[in-house]
Coordinates of C-alpha atoms and ligand atoms in Angstrom, one line a residue:
M1 CA 8.0 15.5 18.1
S2 CA 4.5 14.0 18.8
R3 CA 2.9 11.7 16.3
H4 CA -0.5 13.2 17.2
F5 CA -1.2 16.3 15.2
K6 CA -3.9 18.5 13.7
A7 CA -4.0 19.1 10.0
K8 CA -6.0 21.5 7.8
I9 CA -7.6 20.1 4.7
I10 CA -6.3 21.8 1.6
N11 CA -8.6 20.0 -0.8
N12 CA -10.5 16.7 -1.3
L13 CA -10.6 15.9 -4.9
S14 CA -13.1 13.4 -6.2
L15 CA -11.4 11.1 -8.7
N16 CA -14.4 9.0 -9.6
G17 CA -17.6 7.8 -7.7
K18 CA -15.6 6.0 -5.0
N19 CA -12.0 7.3 -4.9
G20 CA -10.6 10.6 -3.7
L21 CA -7.3 12.4 -3.2
L22 CA -7.1 14.2 0.1
S23 CA -4.5 16.9 0.6
M24 CA -3.7 18.3 4.0
E25 CA -1.3 20.6 5.7
P26 CA -0.1 19.7 9.2
L27 CA -0.6 22.6 11.6
E28 CA 2.5 21.6 13.7
P29 CA 5.9 20.1 13.1
V30 CA 5.6 16.4 12.0
I31 CA 7.8 13.4 11.6
N32 CA 8.8 12.6 8.0
P33 CA 7.0 9.5 6.6
E34 CA 8.7 6.6 4.8
P35 CA 7.1 4.7 1.9
G36 CA 4.9 2.0 3.3
Q37 CA 4.1 3.7 6.6
F38 CA 0.6 4.8 7.5
Y39 CA -1.5 7.3 9.4
M40 CA -4.7 6.9 11.5
I41 CA -7.1 9.6 10.4
G42 CA -9.9 10.9 12.5
V43 CA -12.9 11.0 10.2
S44 CA -15.0 13.1 12.6
N45 CA -14.3 15.7 15.2
S46 CA -17.0 14.2 17.4
H47 CA -16.7 10.8 19.1
D48 CA -18.8 9.1 16.4
P49 CA -17.2 7.2 14.9
F50 CA -14.7 6.9 17.8
L51 CA -12.0 5.0 16.0
K52 CA -9.6 6.7 13.5
R53 CA -9.1 4.8 10.2
P54 CA -5.7 3.7 8.8
F55 CA -4.5 5.2 5.5
S56 CA -1.1 4.7 3.7
F57 CA 1.2 7.6 3.2
F58 CA 0.6 8.4 -0.4
R59 CA 2.8 11.4 -1.3
K60 CA 4.4 14.5 0.1
T61 CA 3.7 17.8 -1.6
S62 CA 5.1 21.3 -1.0
E63 CA 2.1 22.0 1.2
G64 CA 1.8 18.8 3.1
I65 CA 0.7 15.2 2.8
Q66 CA -1.7 13.5 0.4
F67 CA -3.8 10.3 0.9
L68 CA -5.5 8.3 -1.8
Y69 CA -8.6 6.7 -0.6
E70 CA -11.5 4.4 -1.6
V71 CA -15.0 4.8 0.0
R72 CA -15.8 1.5 1.7
G73 CA -18.0 2.1 4.7
R74 CA -19.2 4.8 7.0
G75 CA -15.8 6.3 8.0
T76 CA -14.5 6.7 4.4
M77 CA -17.9 8.1 3.4
M78 CA -17.5 10.8 6.0
M79 CA -14.0 11.3 4.7
K80 CA -15.4 12.0 1.2
G81 CA -17.3 14.8 2.8
F82 CA -14.2 16.6 4.1
R83 CA -14.1 20.2 2.8
G84 CA -11.1 22.6 2.4
G85 CA -10.4 24.5 5.6
E86 CA -11.6 21.8 8.0
V87 CA -9.2 20.7 10.7
I88 CA -8.8 17.0 11.5
N89 CA -6.9 14.9 14.0
I90 CA -4.2 12.5 12.8
L91 CA -1.8 10.0 14.3
G92 CA 1.4 9.1 12.4
P93 CA 3.5 8.1 10.7
L94 CA 3.1 4.6 12.1
G95 CA 4.4 1.1 11.4
K96 CA 7.4 -0.2 9.5
G97 CA 7.7 0.8 5.9
Y98 CA 9.3 -0.9 2.9
P99 CA 13.0 -1.7 3.3
E100 CA 15.3 -0.4 0.6
P101 CA 16.6 -2.9 -1.9
G102 CA 20.3 -3.6 -2.4
G103 CA 21.8 -1.6 -5.3
D104 CA 21.9 -4.7 -7.5
K105 CA 18.2 -5.7 -7.2
T106 CA 15.5 -4.8 -9.7
P107 CA 12.3 -3.7 -7.8
L108 CA 9.1 -5.2 -9.0
L109 CA 6.3 -3.1 -7.5
I110 CA 2.8 -4.8 -7.6
A111 CA -0.3 -2.9 -6.8
G112 CA -3.9 -4.2 -6.8
G113 CA -6.7 -1.6 -6.7
I114 CA -6.3 0.9 -3.9
G115 CA -3.0 -0.9 -3.0
I116 CA -1.5 1.8 -5.3
A117 CA -1.9 4.2 -2.4
S118 CA 0.9 2.4 -0.5
V119 CA 3.1 1.6 -3.5
F120 CA 3.0 5.0 -5.1
S121 CA 5.6 6.6 -2.8
L122 CA 7.9 3.7 -3.6
V123 CA 7.5 4.3 -7.4
E124 CA 8.6 7.9 -6.7
A125 CA 11.5 6.8 -4.5
F126 CA 12.8 4.3 -7.1
A127 CA 12.8 7.0 -9.8
K128 CA 12.5 5.0 -13.1
R129 CA 14.3 2.0 -11.7
A130 CA 11.3 -0.1 -11.0
Y131 CA 8.9 -2.3 -13.0
V132 CA 5.4 -1.4 -11.9
F133 CA 2.5 -3.8 -12.2
Y134 CA -0.8 -2.1 -11.5
G135 CA -4.1 -3.9 -11.9
A136 CA -7.7 -3.0 -11.2
R137 CA -11.2 -4.5 -11.9
D138 CA -11.8 -2.0 -14.7
K139 CA -10.3 1.2 -16.2
E140 CA -12.3 3.4 -13.8
G141 CA -10.4 1.8 -10.9
L142 CA -7.0 2.8 -12.3
L143 CA -5.9 5.9 -10.5
M144 CA -3.1 8.5 -11.0
L145 CA -2.0 7.0 -14.3
D146 CA -0.4 10.1 -15.7
E147 CA 1.8 10.5 -12.7
L148 CA 2.7 6.8 -12.7
E149 CA 3.7 7.0 -16.4
G150 CA 6.2 9.7 -15.6
L151 CA 7.7 7.9 -12.6
A152 CA 7.9 4.2 -13.4
G153 CA 10.8 2.5 -15.2
E154 CA 8.1 0.4 -16.9
L155 CA 4.4 0.5 -16.2
I156 CA 2.4 -2.6 -16.9
I157 CA -1.3 -2.0 -16.6
S158 CA -4.0 -4.7 -16.4
T159 CA -7.7 -4.8 -15.8
D160 CA -9.8 -7.9 -15.0
D161 CA -12.4 -6.9 -17.7
G162 CA -9.8 -5.9 -20.3
S163 CA -11.1 -2.3 -20.5
M164 CA -7.5 -1.0 -20.3
G165 CA -4.1 -2.6 -20.5
E166 CA -3.7 -6.4 -20.4
K167 CA -6.8 -8.4 -19.7
G168 CA -6.5 -10.4 -16.5
T169 CA -5.4 -9.9 -12.9
V170 CA -2.2 -8.3 -11.9
V171 CA -1.1 -11.7 -10.7
D172 CA -1.7 -13.3 -14.2
V173 CA 0.4 -10.5 -15.7
L174 CA 3.2 -10.9 -13.1
N175 CA 3.2 -14.7 -13.7
D176 CA 3.6 -14.2 -17.5
F177 CA 6.4 -11.7 -16.9
L178 CA 8.3 -14.2 -14.8
T179 CA 7.7 -17.2 -17.0
S180 CA 10.6 -18.1 -19.2
D181 CA 9.8 -18.9 -22.8
G182 CA 12.0 -22.0 -22.4
S183 CA 14.8 -20.8 -24.7
T184 CA 16.9 -19.4 -21.8
E185 CA 19.4 -21.6 -19.9
L186 CA 18.2 -22.6 -16.4
A187 CA 21.1 -20.9 -14.6
E188 CA 20.3 -17.7 -16.5
V189 CA 16.6 -17.9 -15.5
F190 CA 17.6 -18.5 -11.9
S191 CA 20.0 -15.5 -11.8
L192 CA 17.4 -13.3 -13.4
L193 CA 14.7 -14.3 -11.0
T194 CA 16.9 -13.8 -7.9
S195 CA 17.9 -10.3 -9.2
Y196 CA 14.3 -9.2 -8.6
L197 CA 12.8 -7.9 -5.3
I198 CA 9.0 -7.8 -5.0
Y199 CA 7.0 -5.1 -3.1
A200 CA 3.3 -5.7 -3.2
C201 CA 0.1 -4.2 -1.8
G202 CA -3.5 -5.0 -2.6
P203 CA -6.3 -7.3 -1.6
K204 CA -5.5 -10.4 0.5
P205 CA -6.0 -13.0 -2.2
M206 CA -3.7 -11.0 -4.5
L207 CA -1.0 -10.8 -1.8
E208 CA -1.3 -14.5 -1.1
A209 CA -1.0 -15.4 -4.8
V210 CA 2.0 -13.0 -5.2
S211 CA 3.7 -14.6 -2.2
R212 CA 3.2 -18.1 -3.6
I213 CA 4.7 -17.1 -6.9
A214 CA 7.7 -15.4 -5.2
L215 CA 8.3 -18.4 -2.9
G216 CA 8.0 -20.8 -5.7
R217 CA 10.6 -19.0 -7.8
G218 CA 13.0 -18.0 -5.1
I219 CA 12.2 -14.3 -5.3
K220 CA 12.6 -12.3 -2.1
G221 CA 10.2 -9.4 -1.3
Y222 CA 7.7 -7.7 0.9
I223 CA 4.0 -7.4 1.2
S224 CA 2.0 -4.7 2.9
A225 CA -0.8 -6.4 4.9
E226 CA -4.2 -4.9 5.7
E227 CA -6.2 -5.7 8.8
N228 CA -8.9 -3.8 10.7
M229 CA -7.3 -1.5 13.2
A230 CA -8.6 0.2 16.3
C231 CA -5.5 1.8 18.0
G232 CA -2.8 1.7 15.3
V233 CA 0.0 1.4 17.9
G234 CA 0.1 -2.2 19.1
A235 CA -2.1 -1.7 22.2
C236 CA -5.5 -3.4 21.4
L237 CA -4.2 -6.5 19.6
G238 CA -7.0 -6.2 17.1
C239 CA -4.8 -6.4 14.0
A240 CA -3.0 -9.7 14.7
I241 CA -1.9 -11.9 11.7
K242 CA -0.4 -15.3 11.8
V243 CA 3.3 -15.6 11.0
K244 CA 5.6 -18.6 10.7
S245 CA 7.4 -19.7 13.8
Q246 CA 10.2 -22.2 14.5
T247 CA 8.0 -24.2 16.9
L248 CA 4.6 -25.7 16.4
A249 CA 3.0 -23.0 18.5
L250 CA 0.9 -20.4 16.6
C251 CA 2.7 -17.1 16.4
Y252 CA 1.1 -13.7 15.8
K253 CA 2.4 -10.3 14.9
M254 CA 0.6 -6.9 14.9
V255 CA 0.1 -5.4 11.5
C256 CA 0.1 -1.8 12.9
K257 CA 3.3 -2.1 14.9
D258 CA 5.4 -5.0 13.4
G259 CA 4.1 -4.2 9.9
P260 CA 2.2 -3.3 7.8
V261 CA 5.1 -4.4 5.7
F262 CA 6.4 -7.9 6.2
P263 CA 8.9 -10.1 4.4
I264 CA 7.0 -12.5 2.1
E265 CA 8.3 -15.6 3.7
E266 CA 7.1 -14.6 7.1
I267 CA 3.3 -14.6 6.6
L268 CA 1.3 -17.7 7.2
W269 CA -1.7 -17.6 4.8
Ligands
LIG1 C1 -2.1 -0.1 7.1 C2 -3.3 0.2 6.2 C3 -3.2 1.2 5.2 C4 -4.4 1.5 4.5 N1 -4.3 2.4 3.5 C5 -5.3 2.7 2.8 C6 -5.3 3.7 1.8 O1 -4.2 4.3 1.6 N2 -6.4 4.0 1.1 C7 -7.6 3.4 1.4 O2 -8.6 3.7 0.7 N3 -7.7 2.5 2.3 C8 -6.6 2.1 3.0 N4 -6.7 1.2 4.0 C9 -8.1 0.6 4.2 C10 -8.9 1.5 5.1 O3 -8.3 1.7 6.3 C11 -10.3 1.0 5.2 O4 -10.9 1.0 3.9 C12 -11.1 2.0 6.1 O5 -10.7 1.8 7.4 C13 -12.6 1.6 6.0 O6 -13.3 2.4 6.9 P1 -14.8 2.6 6.9 O7 -15.3 3.3 8.1 O8 -15.2 3.3 5.6 O9 -15.4 1.2 6.8 P2 -16.1 0.3 7.9 O10 -16.2 -1.0 7.2 O11 -17.3 1.0 8.4 O12 -15.0 0.2 9.0 C14 -13.7 -0.4 8.8 C15 -13.1 -0.9 10.1 O13 -13.1 0.1 11.1 C16 -13.2 -0.5 12.3 N5 -14.5 -0.2 13.0 C17 -15.5 0.5 12.5 N6 -16.4 0.6 13.4 C18 -16.0 -0.1 14.5 C19 -16.6 -0.4 15.8 N7 -17.8 0.1 16.2 N8 -15.8 -1.1 16.7 C20 -14.6 -1.6 16.3 N9 -14.1 -1.4 15.1 C21 -14.8 -0.7 14.2 C22 -13.2 -1.9 12.1 O14 -11.9 -2.3 12.1 C23 -13.9 -2.0 10.7 O15 -13.8 -3.1 10.1 C24 -5.6 0.8 4.8 C25 -5.7 -0.1 5.8 C26 -4.5 -0.4 6.5 C27 -4.6 -1.4 7.6
LIG2 S1 -4.6 -1.8 15.8 FE1 -4.4 -2.0 17.9 S2 -2.8 -3.5 18.0 FE2 -2.9 -3.0 15.9

């Protein structure tokens, strides 16, 4: 089965001024996506812009696939203009998604802003087993809350300006959650922390902070990285990120092909 396919737009729902939910129906047989994988979406049927844009697999529906997006620049502005019935070109699913946790681990899913687009399918997959930490700048930035309420084991909402949920960043809230009140035995704290497995997607500073917290407390986990992409398949070397290596030499991996999901301990910030 080819990863190149055409899809018909079913609808393109505006959620607020800058976010939309795009539903599409593939017009040919397609490969099943896994949580954390992504697609390169052609935002125009002409050659302008030439490059497709990467978007996380958000959710499967009875009719097809959905993507949750934020308007950032020219390509996503064109995406906002997609109308029902239009046919677009897509490549995917691509990359390596989130690995499954062992049966004894408690997943902590952490999403900052539009990072919820990548994390949402994991919330669905964990079916009430996960703690979900979801933060945005303000309440308008919090998307799909009703759906998340029904899916998460526990949903902990935060906004930077305090307009909904806890006031502060999602990293502040995670830190509080993981901080012992001092009354628990050290061994017990350690065993609790190591029973967690983190999955995070969001802006780079958030991912870096989450990684530092996880490494500092001995918690394993994964982050989904974001880099500008041109090809999406490891050919242009445009999405390289630095990773740790055994030698002193700098080592790079491609976000599109080796990721976008990487073990927390692998990334060099
Ligand atoms: C794996 C992954 C998953 C993502 N998932 C989502 C998601 O689910 N939802 C979401 O909203 N966002 C997601 N993003 C971010 C999204 O891809 C960007 O917001 C989007 O590409 C912005 O496109 P734009 O044209 O609007 O912005 P622009 O800033 O105009 O372009 C963005 C990038 O496109 C490339 N580009 C544009 N023009 C050129 C050019 N002339 N030459 C070379 N490169 C060019 C560059 O890499 C540029 O930085 C994801 C990103 C990655 C890497
Ligand atoms: S986008 Fe071309 S190598 Fe990753």
